[in-house]
């Protein structure tokens, strides 16, 4: 509990103040809470970011493509008046411009570029590549994320924390590909995204803006735990990942644990970590 509230609580217990005195203090504190904007906040890692930041009392601008059908996010909003639901589609450049204008100079402390398109795995294998899907994956993951970051930079400049955080992926690490040539489109989109964010880190260094590029690791947003437990069938495209999990070659984390780690990292992210590709535990990863 912040010190002002603790003091008011003590004075209230001592009978020197009523809780009516406390309401303006809580309102003033809420106004002073940082603002985070999260993309793709309707499911997976995104909704967990929204939940954890909302629980902390931050002002959460939770964006998704279709707020009307985002039932889980709507439920979260009902329990958190500090969470606002907005519509952002990363492939809608005009819509992004409109959204940025509608903010009317509102500061954003932390932008979390979480949204991404993984796409169908089969049509990202050599010999079966669907180039329309390839284009769409690049448009969302690399170009759309760049566009949103550029459009919201004036608001980040006005924030206190000044952080642009992007969820990258070890799948986009060129140095890490060894004998597993799959995911042509998704890997290319994440490699491009890493490059764009590193560029941006130099662009915005003089503004004091820290650009974080974080690999969340394998997070269970696809039901891998149930596949491992045998309670869910394993789709052929996930068989290899499940084999690696069974062999203990890769580790699986829950959205809750992964987001807790990433928020701790984001809280402490220093200027010298700007434009560095990091694991959720803060260790640097090769490009
Ligand atoms: N999960 C992992 O193991 C893992 C590993 C490495 C990196 N990552 C990265 O972590 C982030 C979150 O992963 P996740 O597993 O939570 O992903 P997810 O479950 O597939 O969710 C992706 C989110 O992105 C949104 N999205 C897709 N296209 C969009 C568009 N055009 N405009 C706006 N939003 C769009 C989706 O919205 P709809 O619901 O409308 O489709 C959804 O909210 C991604 O950047 C991913 O690449 C994840």
mmCIF file of C-alpha atoms and ligand atoms in Angstrom:
data_model
loop_
_atom_site.group_PDB
_atom_site.id
_atom_site.type_symbol
_atom_site.label_atom_id
_atom_site.label_comp_id
_atom_site.label_asym_id
_atom_site.label_seq_id
_atom_site.Cartn_x
_atom_site.Cartn_y
_atom_site.Cartn_z
ATOM 1 C CA UNK A 1 0.000 0.000 0.000
ATOM 2 C CA UNK A 2 1.460 3.404 -0.920
ATOM 3 C CA UNK A 3 2.583 5.583 1.988
ATOM 4 C CA UNK A 4 -0.222 8.163 1.620
ATOM 5 C CA UNK A 5 -2.896 5.477 1.805
ATOM 6 C CA UNK A 6 -1.168 3.812 4.747
ATOM 7 C CA UNK A 7 -1.140 7.143 6.582
ATOM 8 C CA UNK A 8 -4.805 7.807 5.801
ATOM 9 C CA UNK A 9 -5.698 4.252 6.882
ATOM 10 C CA UNK A 10 -3.893 4.785 10.198
ATOM 11 C CA UNK A 11 -5.581 8.149 10.789
ATOM 12 C CA UNK A 12 -8.938 6.566 9.957
ATOM 13 C CA UNK A 13 -8.392 3.731 12.417
ATOM 14 C CA UNK A 14 -7.488 6.349 15.039
ATOM 15 C CA UNK A 15 -10.814 8.059 14.266
ATOM 16 C CA UNK A 16 -9.170 11.208 12.940
ATOM 17 C CA UNK A 17 -10.436 10.804 9.354
ATOM 18 C CA UNK A 18 -13.344 9.124 7.578
ATOM 19 C CA UNK A 19 -12.985 7.021 4.386
ATOM 20 C CA UNK A 20 -14.689 9.904 2.553
ATOM 21 C CA UNK A 21 -11.413 11.759 2.932
ATOM 22 C CA UNK A 22 -9.616 8.886 1.276
ATOM 23 C CA UNK A 23 -11.542 8.808 -2.037
ATOM 24 C CA UNK A 24 -9.825 11.845 -3.611
ATOM 25 C CA UNK A 25 -6.451 10.417 -2.574
ATOM 26 C CA UNK A 26 -7.179 7.092 -4.321
ATOM 27 C CA UNK A 27 -8.384 8.996 -7.412
ATOM 28 C CA UNK A 28 -5.207 11.093 -7.440
ATOM 29 C CA UNK A 29 -3.063 7.966 -7.077
ATOM 30 C CA UNK A 30 -4.894 6.246 -9.972
ATOM 31 C CA UNK A 31 -4.288 9.318 -12.100
ATOM 32 C CA UNK A 32 -0.604 9.001 -11.280
ATOM 33 C CA UNK A 33 -0.432 5.298 -12.193
ATOM 34 C CA UNK A 34 1.496 4.487 -15.368
ATOM 35 C CA UNK A 35 -0.305 3.703 -18.612
ATOM 36 C CA UNK A 36 0.427 0.584 -20.649
ATOM 37 C CA UNK A 37 -0.934 -0.164 -24.109
ATOM 38 C CA UNK A 38 -0.986 -3.832 -25.123
ATOM 39 C CA UNK A 39 -1.718 -5.206 -28.603
ATOM 40 C CA UNK A 40 -3.414 -8.572 -29.135
ATOM 41 C CA UNK A 41 -4.777 -8.380 -25.587
ATOM 42 C CA UNK A 42 -7.782 -10.643 -26.177
ATOM 43 C CA UNK A 43 -5.985 -13.961 -25.668
ATOM 44 C CA UNK A 44 -2.732 -15.791 -24.996
ATOM 45 C CA UNK A 45 0.186 -13.821 -23.583
ATOM 46 C CA UNK A 46 -1.563 -10.512 -24.359
ATOM 47 C CA UNK A 47 -4.536 -11.030 -22.053
ATOM 48 C CA UNK A 48 -2.171 -12.168 -19.301
ATOM 49 C CA UNK A 49 -0.199 -8.902 -19.662
ATOM 50 C CA UNK A 50 -3.524 -7.032 -19.431
ATOM 51 C CA UNK A 51 -4.549 -9.003 -16.341
ATOM 52 C CA UNK A 52 -1.269 -8.555 -14.467
ATOM 53 C CA UNK A 53 -0.902 -4.827 -15.238
ATOM 54 C CA UNK A 54 -4.583 -4.257 -14.337
ATOM 55 C CA UNK A 55 -4.057 -6.092 -11.023
ATOM 56 C CA UNK A 56 -1.158 -3.730 -10.310
ATOM 57 C CA UNK A 57 -3.504 -0.789 -10.729
ATOM 58 C CA UNK A 58 -1.912 0.511 -13.945
ATOM 59 C CA UNK A 59 -4.099 2.186 -16.527
ATOM 60 C CA UNK A 60 -4.373 -0.532 -19.153
ATOM 61 C CA UNK A 61 -5.311 0.195 -22.748
ATOM 62 C CA UNK A 62 -6.034 -3.316 -23.984
ATOM 63 C CA UNK A 63 -6.270 -3.466 -27.751
ATOM 64 C CA UNK A 64 -7.494 -6.205 -30.031
ATOM 65 C CA UNK A 65 -8.900 -6.628 -33.520
ATOM 66 C CA UNK A 66 -12.480 -7.381 -32.473
ATOM 67 C CA UNK A 67 -13.450 -5.978 -29.050
ATOM 68 C CA UNK A 68 -17.082 -7.089 -29.546
ATOM 69 C CA UNK A 69 -16.116 -10.757 -29.626
ATOM 70 C CA UNK A 70 -13.303 -10.527 -27.029
ATOM 71 C CA UNK A 71 -15.349 -12.204 -24.279
ATOM 72 C CA UNK A 72 -12.446 -12.986 -21.909
ATOM 73 C CA UNK A 73 -11.136 -9.437 -22.175
ATOM 74 C CA UNK A 74 -14.628 -8.036 -21.617
ATOM 75 C CA UNK A 75 -14.878 -10.184 -18.468
ATOM 76 C CA UNK A 76 -11.501 -8.835 -17.288
ATOM 77 C CA UNK A 77 -12.703 -5.296 -17.937
ATOM 78 C CA UNK A 78 -15.817 -5.845 -15.792
ATOM 79 C CA UNK A 79 -13.551 -6.476 -12.788
ATOM 80 C CA UNK A 80 -11.072 -3.678 -13.516
ATOM 81 C CA UNK A 81 -12.279 -0.160 -14.082
ATOM 82 C CA UNK A 82 -8.665 0.811 -14.878
ATOM 83 C CA UNK A 83 -8.809 -1.327 -18.063
ATOM 84 C CA UNK A 84 -10.008 0.221 -21.296
ATOM 85 C CA UNK A 85 -10.749 -1.902 -24.356
ATOM 86 C CA UNK A 86 -9.875 -0.445 -27.772
ATOM 87 C CA UNK A 87 -9.788 -1.674 -31.363
ATOM 88 C CA UNK A 88 -6.468 -1.856 -33.215
ATOM 89 C CA UNK A 89 -5.791 -3.994 -36.268
ATOM 90 C CA UNK A 90 -2.111 -3.900 -37.158
ATOM 91 C CA UNK A 91 -2.787 -4.143 -40.890
ATOM 92 C CA UNK A 92 -5.066 -1.089 -40.825
ATOM 93 C CA UNK A 93 -2.637 1.838 -41.148
ATOM 94 C CA UNK A 94 -5.396 4.456 -41.436
ATOM 95 C CA UNK A 95 -7.075 2.999 -38.353
ATOM 96 C CA UNK A 96 -3.791 3.201 -36.440
ATOM 97 C CA UNK A 97 -3.429 6.873 -37.404
ATOM 98 C CA UNK A 98 -7.003 7.536 -36.287
ATOM 99 C CA UNK A 99 -6.402 5.754 -32.995
ATOM 100 C CA UNK A 100 -3.182 7.719 -32.353
ATOM 101 C CA UNK A 101 -5.073 10.972 -33.008
ATOM 102 C CA UNK A 102 -7.885 9.933 -30.677
ATOM 103 C CA UNK A 103 -5.364 9.698 -27.826
ATOM 104 C CA UNK A 104 -5.147 13.474 -28.032
ATOM 105 C CA UNK A 105 -1.676 13.707 -26.524
ATOM 106 C CA UNK A 106 -2.291 11.170 -23.748
ATOM 107 C CA UNK A 107 1.047 9.880 -22.432
ATOM 108 C CA UNK A 108 1.789 6.167 -22.743
ATOM 109 C CA UNK A 109 4.469 4.879 -20.403
ATOM 110 C CA UNK A 110 4.884 1.391 -21.856
ATOM 111 C CA UNK A 111 3.807 0.087 -25.264
ATOM 112 C CA UNK A 112 3.754 -3.702 -25.456
ATOM 113 C CA UNK A 113 3.868 -4.938 -29.033
ATOM 114 C CA UNK A 114 2.524 -8.398 -28.299
ATOM 115 C CA UNK A 115 0.238 -9.155 -31.258
ATOM 116 C CA UNK A 116 1.530 -11.415 -33.995
ATOM 117 C CA UNK A 117 0.347 -13.879 -36.583
ATOM 118 C CA UNK A 118 1.874 -17.355 -36.442
ATOM 119 C CA UNK A 119 -0.143 -18.602 -39.410
ATOM 120 C CA UNK A 120 -0.651 -22.123 -40.626
ATOM 121 C CA UNK A 121 2.499 -24.183 -40.074
ATOM 122 C CA UNK A 122 2.058 -26.606 -42.998
ATOM 123 C CA UNK A 123 1.991 -23.820 -45.562
ATOM 124 C CA UNK A 124 5.267 -22.439 -44.192
ATOM 125 C CA UNK A 125 7.223 -25.568 -45.170
ATOM 126 C CA UNK A 126 9.466 -25.530 -48.252
ATOM 127 C CA UNK A 127 7.559 -26.754 -51.323
ATOM 128 C CA UNK A 128 4.216 -25.773 -49.789
ATOM 129 C CA UNK A 129 4.746 -22.102 -49.032
ATOM 130 C CA UNK A 130 1.622 -19.994 -49.316
ATOM 131 C CA UNK A 131 2.928 -16.582 -50.398
ATOM 132 C CA UNK A 132 -0.295 -14.768 -49.678
ATOM 133 C CA UNK A 133 -0.050 -15.919 -46.084
ATOM 134 C CA UNK A 134 3.681 -15.044 -46.120
ATOM 135 C CA UNK A 135 2.801 -11.468 -47.090
ATOM 136 C CA UNK A 136 0.118 -11.265 -44.411
ATOM 137 C CA UNK A 137 2.487 -12.527 -41.698
ATOM 138 C CA UNK A 138 5.095 -9.918 -42.670
ATOM 139 C CA UNK A 139 2.377 -7.254 -42.794
ATOM 140 C CA UNK A 140 1.202 -7.978 -39.243
ATOM 141 C CA UNK A 141 4.363 -8.967 -37.393
ATOM 142 C CA UNK A 142 6.938 -6.643 -38.909
ATOM 143 C CA UNK A 143 5.244 -3.804 -40.802
ATOM 144 C CA UNK A 144 2.150 -3.381 -38.592
ATOM 145 C CA UNK A 145 4.187 -3.460 -35.383
ATOM 146 C CA UNK A 146 6.575 -0.877 -36.827
ATOM 147 C CA UNK A 147 3.672 1.331 -37.946
ATOM 148 C CA UNK A 148 2.026 1.275 -34.513
ATOM 149 C CA UNK A 149 5.341 1.992 -32.770
ATOM 150 C CA UNK A 150 5.996 4.936 -35.075
ATOM 151 C CA UNK A 151 2.475 6.350 -34.669
ATOM 152 C CA UNK A 152 2.537 6.092 -30.868
ATOM 153 C CA UNK A 153 6.074 7.425 -30.360
ATOM 154 C CA UNK A 154 4.805 10.991 -29.621
ATOM 155 C CA UNK A 155 2.726 9.528 -26.766
ATOM 156 C CA UNK A 156 5.663 7.438 -25.496
ATOM 157 C CA UNK A 157 7.806 10.599 -25.474
ATOM 158 C CA UNK A 158 5.227 12.164 -23.137
ATOM 159 C CA UNK A 159 5.267 9.173 -20.778
ATOM 160 C CA UNK A 160 7.401 8.870 -17.668
ATOM 161 C CA UNK A 161 8.772 5.367 -18.272
ATOM 162 C CA UNK A 162 9.317 5.746 -22.043
ATOM 163 C CA UNK A 163 9.459 2.076 -23.074
ATOM 164 C CA UNK A 164 8.573 0.324 -26.321
ATOM 165 C CA UNK A 165 8.567 -3.416 -25.689
ATOM 166 C CA UNK A 166 8.272 -5.906 -28.524
ATOM 167 C CA UNK A 167 7.780 -9.632 -28.243
ATOM 168 C CA UNK A 168 10.263 -11.183 -30.609
ATOM 169 C CA UNK A 169 10.989 -14.864 -30.939
ATOM 170 C CA UNK A 170 13.972 -17.183 -30.912
ATOM 171 C CA UNK A 171 12.349 -18.491 -34.124
ATOM 172 C CA UNK A 172 13.562 -15.240 -35.686
ATOM 173 C CA UNK A 173 17.135 -15.705 -34.508
ATOM 174 C CA UNK A 174 19.176 -16.481 -37.630
ATOM 175 C CA UNK A 175 22.058 -17.720 -35.464
ATOM 176 C CA UNK A 176 19.802 -20.247 -33.730
ATOM 177 C CA UNK A 177 18.562 -22.100 -36.815
ATOM 178 C CA UNK A 178 20.261 -25.456 -36.849
ATOM 179 C CA UNK A 179 18.915 -28.194 -39.012
ATOM 180 C CA UNK A 180 15.285 -27.271 -38.544
ATOM 181 C CA UNK A 181 14.257 -25.282 -41.618
ATOM 182 C CA UNK A 182 10.565 -24.636 -40.976
ATOM 183 C CA UNK A 183 8.309 -21.617 -40.420
ATOM 184 C CA UNK A 184 9.700 -19.655 -43.377
ATOM 185 C CA UNK A 185 7.244 -16.766 -43.053
ATOM 186 C CA UNK A 186 7.022 -16.455 -39.265
ATOM 187 C CA UNK A 187 10.793 -16.731 -38.798
ATOM 188 C CA UNK A 188 11.409 -14.100 -41.504
ATOM 189 C CA UNK A 189 8.822 -11.774 -39.961
ATOM 190 C CA UNK A 190 10.401 -12.001 -36.511
ATOM 191 C CA UNK A 191 13.945 -11.524 -37.869
ATOM 192 C CA UNK A 192 12.689 -8.409 -39.694
ATOM 193 C CA UNK A 193 10.927 -7.252 -36.526
ATOM 194 C CA UNK A 194 14.117 -7.640 -34.476
ATOM 195 C CA UNK A 195 16.006 -5.548 -37.005
ATOM 196 C CA UNK A 196 13.312 -2.847 -37.061
ATOM 197 C CA UNK A 197 13.311 -2.599 -33.269
ATOM 198 C CA UNK A 198 17.099 -2.424 -33.086
ATOM 199 C CA UNK A 199 17.007 0.391 -35.648
ATOM 200 C CA UNK A 200 14.347 2.097 -33.554
ATOM 201 C CA UNK A 201 16.456 1.815 -30.401
ATOM 202 C CA UNK A 202 19.112 4.044 -32.019
ATOM 203 C CA UNK A 203 16.472 6.345 -33.499
ATOM 204 C CA UNK A 204 14.907 7.034 -30.097
ATOM 205 C CA UNK A 205 17.932 6.860 -27.792
ATOM 206 C CA UNK A 206 18.228 10.647 -27.566
ATOM 207 C CA UNK A 207 14.588 10.826 -26.456
ATOM 208 C CA UNK A 208 15.411 8.519 -23.549
ATOM 209 C CA UNK A 209 13.119 5.831 -24.982
ATOM 210 C CA UNK A 210 14.176 2.252 -24.214
ATOM 211 C CA UNK A 211 13.282 -0.303 -26.883
ATOM 212 C CA UNK A 212 13.015 -3.812 -25.448
ATOM 213 C CA UNK A 213 13.053 -6.925 -27.642
ATOM 214 C CA UNK A 214 12.004 -9.956 -25.592
ATOM 215 C CA UNK A 215 11.767 -13.645 -26.434
ATOM 216 C CA UNK A 216 9.112 -15.073 -24.102
ATOM 217 C CA UNK A 217 10.300 -18.674 -24.619
ATOM 218 C CA UNK A 218 7.790 -21.439 -25.319
ATOM 219 C CA UNK A 219 4.601 -20.331 -23.602
ATOM 220 C CA UNK A 220 1.572 -22.563 -23.482
ATOM 221 C CA UNK A 221 -0.951 -20.653 -25.564
ATOM 222 C CA UNK A 222 -1.644 -23.708 -27.759
ATOM 223 C CA UNK A 223 -2.529 -26.420 -25.228
ATOM 224 C CA UNK A 224 0.870 -28.156 -25.139
ATOM 225 C CA UNK A 225 0.488 -29.136 -21.467
ATOM 226 C CA UNK A 226 -2.676 -31.071 -22.318
ATOM 227 C CA UNK A 227 -0.970 -32.656 -25.338
ATOM 228 C CA UNK A 228 1.875 -33.758 -23.057
ATOM 229 C CA UNK A 229 -0.605 -35.132 -20.540
ATOM 230 C CA UNK A 230 -2.395 -37.033 -23.317
ATOM 231 C CA UNK A 231 -5.694 -35.253 -22.688
ATOM 232 C CA UNK A 232 -5.606 -33.426 -26.012
ATOM 233 C CA UNK A 233 -4.745 -34.875 -29.435
ATOM 234 C CA UNK A 234 -1.419 -33.733 -30.899
ATOM 235 C CA UNK A 235 -1.850 -32.068 -34.307
ATOM 236 C CA UNK A 236 0.854 -33.349 -36.713
ATOM 237 C CA UNK A 237 2.411 -29.863 -37.008
ATOM 238 C CA UNK A 238 3.015 -29.770 -33.227
ATOM 239 C CA UNK A 239 4.394 -33.320 -32.932
ATOM 240 C CA UNK A 240 8.009 -32.179 -33.168
ATOM 241 C CA UNK A 241 7.596 -29.562 -30.417
ATOM 242 C CA UNK A 242 5.845 -32.095 -28.182
ATOM 243 C CA UNK A 243 8.728 -34.572 -28.768
ATOM 244 C CA UNK A 244 11.260 -31.901 -27.772
ATOM 245 C CA UNK A 245 9.213 -31.062 -24.676
ATOM 246 C CA UNK A 246 9.006 -34.753 -23.735
ATOM 247 C CA UNK A 247 12.778 -35.090 -24.147
ATOM 248 C CA UNK A 248 13.307 -32.027 -21.954
ATOM 249 C CA UNK A 249 15.165 -30.229 -24.770
ATOM 250 C CA UNK A 250 12.852 -27.212 -24.475
ATOM 251 C CA UNK A 251 10.904 -25.938 -21.495
ATOM 252 C CA UNK A 252 7.277 -24.895 -21.443
ATOM 253 C CA UNK A 253 5.993 -22.066 -19.280
ATOM 254 C CA UNK A 254 2.498 -20.881 -18.474
ATOM 255 C CA UNK A 255 1.368 -17.445 -19.686
ATOM 256 C CA UNK A 256 1.166 -16.388 -16.030
ATOM 257 C CA UNK A 257 4.786 -17.326 -15.225
ATOM 258 C CA UNK A 258 6.171 -15.970 -18.504
ATOM 259 C CA UNK A 259 4.380 -12.631 -18.131
ATOM 260 C CA UNK A 260 5.454 -12.295 -14.487
ATOM 261 C CA UNK A 261 9.077 -12.735 -15.629
ATOM 262 C CA UNK A 262 8.673 -10.319 -18.543
ATOM 263 C CA UNK A 263 7.051 -7.618 -16.396
ATOM 264 C CA UNK A 264 9.923 -7.890 -13.901
ATOM 265 C CA UNK A 265 12.357 -7.498 -16.799
ATOM 266 C CA UNK A 266 10.411 -4.566 -18.293
ATOM 267 C CA UNK A 267 10.285 -2.813 -14.893
ATOM 268 C CA UNK A 268 14.060 -2.852 -14.660
ATOM 269 C CA UNK A 269 14.954 -2.507 -18.347
ATOM 270 C CA UNK A 270 17.934 -0.175 -18.598
ATOM 271 C CA UNK A 271 19.041 2.055 -21.501
ATOM 272 C CA UNK A 272 22.031 -0.242 -22.147
ATOM 273 C CA UNK A 273 19.536 -3.080 -22.825
ATOM 274 C CA UNK A 274 17.769 -1.017 -25.482
ATOM 275 C CA UNK A 275 17.903 -2.732 -28.873
ATOM 276 C CA UNK A 276 19.353 -5.906 -27.364
ATOM 277 C CA UNK A 277 17.542 -9.192 -28.037
ATOM 278 C CA UNK A 278 16.789 -10.661 -24.610
ATOM 279 C CA UNK A 279 15.306 -13.786 -23.126
ATOM 280 C CA UNK A 280 12.504 -13.253 -20.591
ATOM 281 C CA UNK A 281 15.086 -13.808 -17.825
ATOM 282 C CA UNK A 282 17.187 -10.931 -19.197
ATOM 283 C CA UNK A 283 19.982 -12.973 -20.787
ATOM 284 C CA UNK A 284 20.986 -11.728 -24.263
ATOM 285 C CA UNK A 285 20.219 -13.901 -27.282
ATOM 286 C CA UNK A 286 22.113 -14.052 -30.572
ATOM 287 C CA UNK A 287 20.557 -12.381 -33.613
HETATM 288 N N1 LIG B 1 3.526 -18.547 -27.273
HETATM 289 C C1 LIG B 1 4.817 -18.763 -27.509
HETATM 290 O O1 LIG B 1 5.363 -19.840 -27.209
HETATM 291 C C2 LIG B 1 5.666 -17.684 -28.120
HETATM 292 C C3 LIG B 1 7.020 -17.952 -28.352
HETATM 293 C C4 LIG B 1 7.825 -16.944 -28.913
HETATM 294 C C5 LIG B 1 7.263 -15.711 -29.212
HETATM 295 N N2 LIG B 1 5.937 -15.490 -28.973
HETATM 296 C C6 LIG B 1 5.391 -14.172 -29.314
HETATM 297 O O2 LIG B 1 4.627 -13.677 -28.218
HETATM 298 C C7 LIG B 1 3.509 -12.933 -28.697
HETATM 299 C C8 LIG B 1 2.209 -13.499 -28.134
HETATM 300 O O3 LIG B 1 2.148 -14.891 -28.424
HETATM 301 P P1 LIG B 1 0.827 -15.749 -28.176
HETATM 302 O O4 LIG B 1 1.253 -17.165 -28.165
HETATM 303 O O5 LIG B 1 0.051 -15.181 -27.055
HETATM 304 O O6 LIG B 1 0.039 -15.459 -29.537
HETATM 305 P P2 LIG B 1 -1.453 -15.893 -29.937
HETATM 306 O O7 LIG B 1 -2.075 -16.703 -28.861
HETATM 307 O O8 LIG B 1 -1.351 -16.487 -31.302
HETATM 308 O O9 LIG B 1 -2.206 -14.483 -30.001
HETATM 309 C C9 LIG B 1 -1.837 -13.589 -30.988
HETATM 310 C C10 LIG B 1 -2.566 -12.284 -30.771
HETATM 311 O O10 LIG B 1 -2.231 -11.414 -31.844
HETATM 312 C C11 LIG B 1 -3.429 -10.907 -32.386
HETATM 313 N N3 LIG B 1 -3.339 -10.522 -33.790
HETATM 314 C C12 LIG B 1 -3.124 -11.299 -34.875
HETATM 315 N N4 LIG B 1 -3.188 -10.566 -36.001
HETATM 316 C C13 LIG B 1 -3.427 -9.282 -35.618
HETATM 317 C C14 LIG B 1 -3.607 -8.062 -36.299
HETATM 318 N N5 LIG B 1 -3.596 -7.977 -37.646
HETATM 319 N N6 LIG B 1 -3.823 -6.928 -35.576
HETATM 320 C C15 LIG B 1 -3.877 -6.972 -34.223
HETATM 321 N N7 LIG B 1 -3.760 -8.108 -33.528
HETATM 322 C C16 LIG B 1 -3.528 -9.256 -34.221
HETATM 323 C C17 LIG B 1 -4.442 -12.030 -32.206
HETATM 324 O O11 LIG B 1 -5.756 -11.530 -32.355
HETATM 325 P P3 LIG B 1 -6.979 -12.470 -32.844
HETATM 326 O O12 LIG B 1 -7.433 -13.225 -31.639
HETATM 327 O O13 LIG B 1 -7.970 -11.497 -33.346
HETATM 328 O O14 LIG B 1 -6.442 -13.383 -33.904
HETATM 329 C C18 LIG B 1 -4.086 -12.443 -30.783
HETATM 330 O O15 LIG B 1 -4.653 -11.568 -29.860
HETATM 331 C C19 LIG B 1 3.609 -12.982 -30.214
HETATM 332 O O16 LIG B 1 4.306 -11.860 -30.674
HETATM 333 C C20 LIG B 1 4.419 -14.239 -30.470
HETATM 334 O O17 LIG B 1 5.074 -14.205 -31.711
HETATM 335 C C21 LIG B 1 5.133 -16.444 -28.449
#
